[in-house]
Short mmCIF file of C-alpha atoms in Angstrom, two decimals:
data_model
loop_
_atom_site.label_atom_id
_atom_site.label_comp_id
_atom_site.label_asym_id
_atom_site.label_seq_id
_atom_site.Cartn_x
_atom_site.Cartn_y
_atom_site.Cartn_z
CA UNK A 1228 -25.45 -31.38 -22.58
CA UNK A 1229 -24.60 -27.96 -20.50
CA UNK A 1230 -24.43 -29.39 -17.25
CA UNK A 1231 -20.92 -31.32 -19.83
CA UNK A 1232 -19.59 -26.88 -20.98
CA UNK A 1233 -20.02 -25.79 -17.50
CA UNK A 1234 -18.31 -28.51 -16.13
CA UNK A 1235 -15.60 -28.00 -19.03
CA UNK A 1236 -15.65 -24.05 -17.86
CA UNK A 1237 -13.12 -24.00 -14.67
CA UNK A 1238 -10.19 -25.91 -16.52
CA UNK A 1239 -10.37 -23.92 -20.29
CA UNK A 1240 -10.48 -21.00 -17.81
CA UNK A 1241 -6.96 -21.95 -15.35
CA UNK A 1242 -4.15 -21.44 -18.85
CA UNK A 1243 -6.23 -17.87 -19.21
CA UNK A 1244 -5.99 -16.82 -15.66
CA UNK A 1245 -1.81 -18.36 -15.72
CA UNK A 1246 -1.43 -16.52 -18.29
CA UNK A 1247 -2.68 -12.99 -17.58
CA UNK A 1248 -0.96 -13.71 -13.70
CA UNK A 1249 2.79 -13.85 -15.83
CA UNK A 1250 1.85 -11.50 -17.21
CA UNK A 1251 1.18 -9.16 -14.70
CA UNK A 1252 4.02 -10.07 -12.72
CA UNK A 1253 6.95 -9.51 -15.73
CA UNK A 1254 4.81 -6.03 -15.98
CA UNK A 1255 5.16 -4.99 -12.50
CA UNK A 1256 9.20 -5.51 -12.61
CA UNK A 1257 10.52 -3.25 -11.07
CA UNK A 1258 9.02 -2.56 -8.69
CA UNK A 1259 8.59 0.99 -8.26
CA UNK A 1260 6.51 2.64 -5.12
CA UNK A 1261 6.06 6.42 -4.85
CA UNK A 1262 6.06 8.12 -1.83
CA UNK A 1263 7.07 4.77 -0.18
CA UNK A 1264 10.67 5.68 0.94
CA UNK A 1265 12.06 7.80 3.52
CA UNK A 1266 14.89 9.43 1.46
CA UNK A 1267 15.15 13.02 4.07
CA UNK A 1268 15.58 14.93 1.87
CA UNK A 1269 14.86 18.76 1.39
CA UNK A 1270 16.35 19.93 -2.10
CA UNK A 1271 12.56 20.76 -3.25
CA UNK A 1272 11.28 20.70 -6.44
CA UNK A 1273 14.89 20.97 -7.34
CA UNK A 1274 15.39 17.57 -5.76
CA UNK A 1275 15.85 14.73 -8.56
CA UNK A 1276 13.35 11.98 -7.95
CA UNK A 1277 15.31 9.08 -7.96
CA UNK A 1278 15.49 7.39 -11.29
CA UNK A 1279 16.93 11.03 -11.83
CA UNK A 1280 19.78 10.18 -9.75
CA UNK A 1281 20.59 6.64 -9.98
CA UNK A 1282 21.04 6.90 -13.65
CA UNK A 1283 19.19 3.40 -13.49
CA UNK A 1284 16.89 2.68 -16.63
CA UNK A 1285 13.42 0.92 -14.62
CA UNK A 1286 11.56 0.54 -17.69
CA UNK A 1287 12.83 -2.06 -18.80
CA UNK A 1288 11.89 -6.37 -18.43
CA UNK A 1289 13.81 -8.97 -15.65
CA UNK A 1290 15.37 -11.64 -17.45
CA UNK A 1291 12.74 -14.54 -17.88
CA UNK A 1292 14.31 -16.21 -14.88
CA UNK A 1293 13.85 -13.40 -12.74
CA UNK A 1294 9.93 -14.38 -13.14
CA UNK A 1295 9.80 -18.28 -12.42
CA UNK A 1296 9.37 -19.51 -10.61
CA UNK A 1297 7.17 -17.96 -7.85
CA UNK A 1298 6.75 -18.65 -4.49
CA UNK A 1299 3.81 -16.08 -3.21
CA UNK A 1300 2.56 -18.88 -1.21
CA UNK A 1301 5.30 -17.15 1.55
CA UNK A 1302 5.69 -14.32 3.19
CA UNK A 1303 7.41 -13.21 6.58
CA UNK A 1304 4.56 -13.26 9.40
CA UNK A 1305 3.35 -9.88 10.15
CA UNK A 1306 4.97 -9.15 6.37
CA UNK A 1307 2.92 -7.61 3.78
CA UNK A 1308 3.29 -9.54 0.31
CA UNK A 1309 2.32 -8.89 -3.07
CA UNK A 1310 3.67 -10.04 -6.44
CA UNK A 1311 7.52 -9.02 -5.49
CA UNK A 1312 6.72 -7.29 -3.08
CA UNK A 1313 7.67 -8.24 1.00
CA UNK A 1314 7.09 -5.09 3.28
CA UNK A 1315 7.59 -5.74 7.29
CA UNK A 1316 8.18 -2.00 7.51
CA UNK A 1317 7.26 -0.89 11.60
CA UNK A 1318 7.27 -4.53 12.73
CA UNK A 1319 9.27 -4.04 15.99
CA UNK A 1320 11.55 -7.06 14.23
CA UNK A 1321 15.22 -7.41 16.04
CA UNK A 1322 16.38 -9.34 13.00
CA UNK A 1323 16.19 -10.06 9.53
CA UNK A 1324 13.01 -12.06 8.48
CA UNK A 1325 13.54 -15.55 7.96
CA UNK A 1326 10.98 -17.32 5.24
CA UNK A 1327 10.99 -14.76 2.33
CA UNK A 1328 10.21 -15.85 -0.99
CA UNK A 1329 13.06 -16.02 -2.96
CA UNK A 1330 11.12 -14.40 -5.87
CA UNK A 1331 11.42 -11.34 -3.47
CA UNK A 1332 12.64 -7.68 -6.03
CA UNK A 1333 12.07 -4.90 -3.25
CA UNK A 1334 11.63 -5.58 0.32
CA UNK A 1335 10.79 -3.32 3.30
CA UNK A 1336 12.44 -3.15 6.52
CA UNK A 1337 12.56 0.37 7.39
CA UNK A 1338 11.26 1.46 10.81
CA UNK A 1339 12.58 -1.92 13.41
CA UNK A 1340 14.59 -2.63 15.38
CA UNK A 1341 17.38 -4.66 13.47
CA UNK A 1342 20.54 -4.49 15.61
CA UNK A 1343 22.46 -6.60 13.16
CA UNK A 1344 23.52 -8.26 9.57
CA UNK A 1345 24.30 -11.85 9.41
CA UNK A 1346 26.17 -13.64 6.97
CA UNK A 1347 22.69 -15.72 5.44
CA UNK A 1348 20.58 -13.41 5.86
CA UNK A 1349 19.59 -12.43 2.54
CA UNK A 1350 20.30 -16.42 1.91
CA UNK A 1351 19.21 -17.26 -1.58
CA UNK A 1352 17.30 -13.52 -2.97
CA UNK A 1353 19.44 -13.55 -5.59
CA UNK A 1354 16.81 -11.38 -7.71
CA UNK A 1355 16.35 -8.52 -4.69
CA UNK A 1356 16.29 -5.23 -6.97
CA UNK A 1357 15.85 -2.95 -3.79
CA UNK A 1358 16.81 -3.08 0.13
CA UNK A 1359 15.38 -0.22 2.75
CA UNK A 1360 16.81 -1.02 6.55
CA UNK A 1361 15.54 2.99 6.95
CA UNK A 1362 16.16 4.05 10.75
CA UNK A 1363 17.19 0.60 12.80
CA UNK A 1364 20.03 0.29 14.91
CA UNK A 1365 22.03 -1.35 12.85
CA UNK A 1366 25.58 -1.30 13.82
CA UNK A 1367 27.16 -4.65 12.14
CA UNK A 1368 27.50 -5.93 9.50
CA UNK A 1369 29.35 -9.74 8.69
CA UNK A 1370 31.61 -9.00 5.31
CA UNK A 1371 29.60 -11.46 3.09
CA UNK A 1372 26.38 -10.51 3.88
CA UNK A 1373 25.14 -9.07 1.00
CA UNK A 1374 26.32 -11.98 -1.09
CA UNK A 1375 24.09 -13.20 -2.35
CA UNK A 1376 22.36 -10.04 -3.32
CA UNK A 1377 24.04 -10.18 -7.40
CA UNK A 1378 21.28 -8.20 -8.56
CA UNK A 1379 20.84 -5.22 -5.76
CA UNK A 1380 20.30 -2.49 -7.35
CA UNK A 1381 18.82 0.39 -4.78
CA UNK A 1382 20.61 -0.05 -0.66
CA UNK A 1383 18.61 1.83 1.27
CA UNK A 1384 20.49 2.08 4.75
CA UNK A 1385 19.85 5.26 6.69
CA UNK A 1386 19.69 6.02 9.93
CA UNK A 1387 21.56 3.73 11.46
CA UNK A 1388 24.17 3.24 13.50
CA UNK A 1389 27.03 2.43 11.51
CA UNK A 1390 30.66 3.77 12.20
CA UNK A 1391 32.03 2.28 8.55
CA UNK A 1392 30.75 2.31 4.99
CA UNK A 1393 29.34 -2.23 4.44
CA UNK A 1394 32.36 -3.90 3.21
CA UNK A 1395 32.22 -5.61 0.03
CA UNK A 1396 28.45 -4.06 -1.71
CA UNK A 1397 27.37 -5.75 -4.36
CA UNK A 1398 29.07 -4.87 -7.77
CA UNK A 1399 25.50 -4.61 -9.01
CA UNK A 1400 24.44 -1.57 -6.63
CA UNK A 1401 24.17 1.62 -8.26
CA UNK A 1402 22.64 3.59 -5.68
CA UNK A 1403 23.76 3.64 -2.44
CA UNK A 1404 21.89 5.79 0.95
CA UNK A 1405 24.09 6.01 3.88
CA UNK A 1406 23.43 9.11 5.47
CA UNK A 1407 22.33 9.58 8.73
CA UNK A 1408 24.49 7.36 10.31
CA UNK A 1409 27.82 7.27 12.44
CA UNK A 1410 30.77 7.33 9.97
CA UNK A 1411 33.80 9.13 10.03
CA UNK A 1412 35.78 7.57 7.57
CA UNK A 1413 36.28 7.05 4.06
CA UNK A 1414 39.05 4.28 3.27
CA UNK A 1415 40.47 3.66 0.10
CA UNK A 1416 38.93 0.90 -1.91
CA UNK A 1417 36.10 1.11 -0.08
CA UNK A 1418 33.83 0.66 -3.47
CA UNK A 1419 36.14 -1.32 -5.58
CA UNK A 1420 34.94 -3.01 -7.83
CA UNK A 1421 31.31 -0.96 -7.96
CA UNK A 1422 31.02 0.44 -11.51
CA UNK A 1423 27.71 0.74 -12.08
CA UNK A 1424 27.39 3.12 -8.78
CA UNK A 1425 26.41 6.16 -10.14
CA UNK A 1426 24.40 7.74 -6.43
CA UNK A 1427 25.98 8.57 -3.12
CA UNK A 1428 24.27 9.80 -0.72
CA UNK A 1429 26.31 10.14 2.36
CA UNK A 1430 25.02 12.95 4.84
CA UNK A 1431 24.33 13.68 7.92
CA UNK A 1432 28.19 11.75 9.36
CA UNK A 1433 31.00 13.07 11.24
CA UNK A 1434 33.04 13.53 8.05
CA UNK A 1435 35.14 15.83 7.89
CA UNK A 1436 37.97 16.46 5.02
CA UNK A 1437 40.50 14.47 6.64
CA UNK A 1438 37.96 11.33 6.74
CA UNK A 1439 38.43 10.77 2.93
CA UNK A 1440 41.35 9.43 2.53
CA UNK A 1441 43.04 9.37 -1.47
CA UNK A 1442 41.84 7.08 -3.60
CA UNK A 1443 38.55 6.84 -1.63
CA UNK A 1444 36.34 7.09 -4.58
CA UNK A 1445 38.45 6.10 -7.06
CA UNK A 1446 36.97 3.79 -10.52
CA UNK A 1447 33.30 5.65 -9.14
CA UNK A 1448 31.84 6.55 -12.27
CA UNK A 1449 29.70 9.04 -9.80
CA UNK A 1450 26.70 10.92 -10.79
CA UNK A 1451 25.52 11.93 -8.01
CA UNK A 1452 27.01 12.52 -4.73
CA UNK A 1453 25.40 14.07 -1.56
CA UNK A 1454 27.84 15.33 1.79
CA UNK A 1455 25.45 17.13 2.97
CA UNK A 1456 24.97 18.50 7.91
CA UNK A 1457 28.72 17.30 7.29
CA UNK A 1458 31.86 18.62 9.21
CA UNK A 1459 33.40 19.62 6.07
CA UNK A 1460 35.78 22.86 5.74
CA UNK A 1461 36.61 22.86 3.05
CA UNK A 1462 35.59 21.38 -1.64
CA UNK A 1463 37.19 17.92 -0.84
CA UNK A 1464 39.39 17.34 -3.89
CA UNK A 1465 39.30 14.12 -4.49
CA UNK A 1466 35.55 13.31 -5.92
CA UNK A 1467 34.74 11.69 -9.14
CA UNK A 1468 35.26 13.88 -12.26
CA UNK A 1469 32.15 12.28 -13.39
CA UNK A 1470 30.10 14.09 -10.97
CA UNK A 1471 26.83 16.35 -12.88
CA UNK A 1472 25.49 17.23 -8.91
CA UNK A 1473 27.22 17.56 -5.63
CA UNK A 1474 25.63 18.51 -2.80
CA UNK A 1475 27.67 19.71 0.41
CA UNK A 1476 25.22 22.30 2.22
CA UNK A 1477 25.24 23.09 5.82
CA UNK A 1478 28.90 22.36 6.54
CA UNK A 1479 31.38 24.59 7.59
CA UNK A 1480 33.43 25.62 4.37
CA UNK A 1481 34.25 29.52 4.88
CA UNK A 1482 35.71 29.92 0.88
CA UNK A 1483 36.60 28.90 -2.20
CA UNK A 1484 39.19 28.51 -4.32
CA UNK A 1485 40.01 28.81 -7.33
CA UNK A 1486 41.44 24.75 -8.27
CA UNK A 1487 38.85 23.48 -5.31
CA UNK A 1488 36.63 22.87 -9.05
CA UNK A 1489 39.02 22.16 -10.86
CA UNK A 1490 38.01 18.83 -11.44
CA UNK A 1491 34.67 19.54 -11.45
CA UNK A 1492 33.68 20.79 -15.01
CA UNK A 1493 30.56 18.57 -15.36
CA UNK A 1494 28.36 20.13 -12.94
CA UNK A 1495 25.13 21.06 -13.32
CA UNK A 1496 24.20 21.71 -9.90
CA UNK A 1497 26.64 22.81 -7.64
CA UNK A 1498 24.86 23.40 -3.91
CA UNK A 1499 26.78 24.98 -1.26
CA UNK A 1500 23.96 26.21 0.57
CA UNK A 1501 24.64 27.05 4.57
CA UNK A 1502 28.31 26.96 5.04
CA UNK A 1503 30.40 30.05 6.25
CA UNK A 1504 31.48 31.22 2.69
CA UNK A 1505 32.95 35.10 2.84
CA UNK A 1506 35.34 34.34 -0.37
CA UNK A 1507 35.62 32.98 -3.57
CA UNK A 1508 38.40 33.28 -6.20
CA UNK A 1509 38.03 34.72 -8.93
CA UNK A 1510 38.03 32.47 -11.73
CA UNK A 1511 36.81 29.82 -9.50
CA UNK A 1512 33.87 29.70 -11.11
CA UNK A 1513 35.21 28.99 -14.72
CA UNK A 1514 35.81 26.03 -14.23
CA UNK A 1515 32.06 24.40 -14.16
CA UNK A 1516 31.00 25.90 -17.86
CA UNK A 1517 28.20 23.21 -18.31
CA UNK A 1518 26.50 24.65 -14.47
CA UNK A 1519 23.26 25.17 -14.32
CA UNK A 1520 22.22 26.05 -11.02
CA UNK A 1521 24.42 27.51 -7.74
CA UNK A 1522 23.16 27.31 -4.79
CA UNK A 1523 25.03 30.00 -2.38
CA UNK A 1524 21.95 31.13 0.32
CA UNK A 1525 22.99 31.64 3.80
CA UNK A 1526 26.93 32.26 4.09
CA UNK A 1527 28.53 35.39 4.26
CA UNK A 1528 29.40 36.62 1.05
CA UNK A 1529 29.62 40.15 1.01
CA UNK A 1530 29.15 40.02 -2.81
CA UNK A 1531 27.67 38.64 -5.49
CA UNK A 1532 30.16 35.86 -6.96
CA UNK A 1533 32.84 37.14 -9.60
CA UNK A 1534 32.46 35.01 -12.74
CA UNK A 1535 28.59 34.61 -13.31
CA UNK A 1536 28.12 36.12 -16.50
CA UNK A 1537 30.74 33.76 -18.06
CA UNK A 1538 28.20 30.68 -17.01
CA UNK A 1539 26.68 30.50 -20.21
CA UNK A 1540 23.85 27.86 -18.74
CA UNK A 1541 24.06 28.86 -15.82
CA UNK A 1542 19.82 29.07 -14.96
CA UNK A 1543 19.09 29.40 -10.95
CA UNK A 1544 21.53 31.62 -8.61
CA UNK A 1545 20.27 31.44 -4.88
CA UNK A 1546 21.92 34.13 -2.83
CA UNK A 1547 19.52 34.93 0.21
CA UNK A 1548 21.27 35.07 3.06
CA UNK A 1549 24.42 36.73 2.86
CA UNK A 1550 25.62 39.86 3.65
CA UNK A 1551 25.87 41.41 -0.19
CA UNK A 1552 25.40 45.19 -0.05
CA UNK A 1553 25.15 46.19 -4.05
CA UNK A 1554 24.75 44.81 -6.67
CA UNK A 1555 26.47 45.30 -10.02
CA UNK A 1556 25.26 45.87 -13.48
CA UNK A 1557 27.36 43.16 -14.92
CA UNK A 1558 27.25 40.88 -12.56
CA UNK A 1559 24.61 38.62 -13.70
CA UNK A 1560 24.33 39.29 -17.43
CA UNK A 1561 27.66 39.78 -20.14
CA UNK A 1562 28.26 42.91 -21.69
CA UNK A 1563 26.22 42.34 -25.36
CA UNK A 1564 24.38 40.08 -27.49
CA UNK A 1565 23.85 36.31 -28.09
CA UNK A 1566 26.63 35.23 -25.13
CA UNK A 1567 24.30 33.39 -22.88
CA UNK A 1568 23.15 30.19 -24.42
CA UNK A 1569 20.31 29.81 -21.44
CA UNK A 1570 18.79 32.89 -19.89
CA UNK A 1571 18.29 32.64 -16.11
CA UNK A 1572 14.35 31.43 -14.74
CA UNK A 1573 16.02 31.92 -10.72
CA UNK A 1574 17.90 35.02 -8.60
CA UNK A 1575 17.25 35.10 -5.82
CA UNK A 1576 19.04 37.89 -3.71
CA UNK A 1577 16.34 38.61 -0.45
CA UNK A 1578 17.11 39.15 3.33
CA UNK A 1579 20.83 40.77 1.90
CA UNK A 1580 21.64 44.13 2.62
CA UNK A 1581 21.16 45.59 -0.58
CA UNK A 1582 19.66 48.93 -0.99
CA UNK A 1583 17.44 46.96 -3.94
CA UNK A 1584 15.90 50.37 -5.74
CA UNK A 1585 19.12 51.45 -6.65
CA UNK A 1586 20.13 48.12 -8.92
CA UNK A 1587 19.61 49.33 -12.66
CA UNK A 1588 17.11 47.64 -14.66
CA UNK A 1589 19.73 46.60 -16.87
CA UNK A 1590 20.74 44.62 -14.02
CA UNK A 1591 18.44 41.55 -15.19
CA UNK A 1592 18.70 41.77 -18.41
CA UNK A 1593 19.26 38.54 -18.86
CA UNK A 1594 16.30 36.95 -16.99
CA UNK A 1595 13.51 34.96 -18.52
CA UNK A 1596 10.61 37.55 -16.22
CA UNK A 1597 11.03 39.53 -13.13
CA UNK A 1598 8.93 37.17 -11.60
CA UNK A 1599 12.05 35.51 -11.29
CA UNK A 1600 14.23 38.10 -9.29
CA UNK A 1601 13.47 37.80 -5.41
CA UNK A 1602 14.02 41.09 -3.42
CA UNK A 1603 13.63 42.15 0.13
CA UNK A 1604 13.15 41.26 3.42
CA UNK A 1605 16.35 42.34 5.08
CA UNK A 1606 16.21 42.43 8.58
CA UNK A 1607 19.21 43.42 10.92
#
C-alpha cells in the first residue's frame, strides 16, 4: 500500500506545482528592475524614479492572455532568461537576436553593437512592456520596426547614433528616453497619436530652439520633459502646458523674459541650472503658482530673482554659484504671516560674492531650519 501511494505522489503534486508557477508569474508582471537600467540622469535625491517620472501604474496585473501560453524553454544563445525577462546585454550583438519568447515583457539589449532595427526584429513580441536599447550604435530604424509592440510602455534608446525621433512609435508608449543621440530636429507630428506618453528625456542632443517645429508636441500630455545639455538659448515656448517638471539645465539660456513661462502654470519643478542667465524679468515667475522647486544655480545672476515671496508653495531654491552680491530681507519671504503655505526646506547661496554676515536673520523667517540655508565658500 505504501509503495502504491508513493508512486502516485509526483503526479498528485503536479497540479500544485503548476498553480504555484502561474501565481508566481502573474505576480511578477510587469517587471520592475532596480539599479539595472542606465538612465544617466544626474539630479541626485530630487530626481524622480521611473514610476514618478512616467506616471505609469506598474502595480496592476496584466490581462489573462498575457500569462498564457509560456515559452520558458526559448532563450537566445548567450542571453539570460527568467520568467518573462530576457537579458542580452554586453554580448557584442550586431543585431536583435532571434528566438525571443513571445511572452517576453522586458527585453534588455543595452551595451551591444546593434546598428539597425529592422522590420521584423520584434515580430511576435506583442506582450513586450519595456525595451532597453541603451548604448548601441543604432542609426537606422525601419518605419515598421515597432509595429508589433502593441503593449510597449517604456522605450530606452539613449546613447545611440540617431539623427531623428524614431517614426511610428507605439501608441501605448508612456516613457521615451532618447538622450545622448544626434537629434537636431523635432518635426511636427512625430509624436502624433501618443496619448499615453507622459515622460520624455531627450537631453544630450544638439537641439537648438529652431529645431522644434511649431506644433512638435501637439497632442502630448506630458508630466516630465528634459532637454538638458543641448544648445537652447531660450526657454521653448511651445512645450506641453501639462508639464509638472521641466529640466533645461546645461544649455545656453541667457535670460528669462516675461512670457517665457506663461503656458507652464502647472510646473512644480523647474531646472535651469548651468546656463548663462543674467536677468529674470520682473513678473516672470508669477506664472508658476504651484512651483515647489527652482534650480538657478551656476548662472550669472547678480541678485535674487524677484517674485520668490509670492510663490506660496516654493520650498527649494538653488542659487549657488552666481554673482549675487546682496540678499535683501524680503527676497525670499512674504511680508506678514500666514501668506506662505509651505516653508522653505532648502536655500543654497554658497559660492556667491555676498557678505553673508550682513544678511539679516529675518531674511529667512519662513525657513524650517537654519541648516536648510547654505552660505559661504566663495572664491574669486
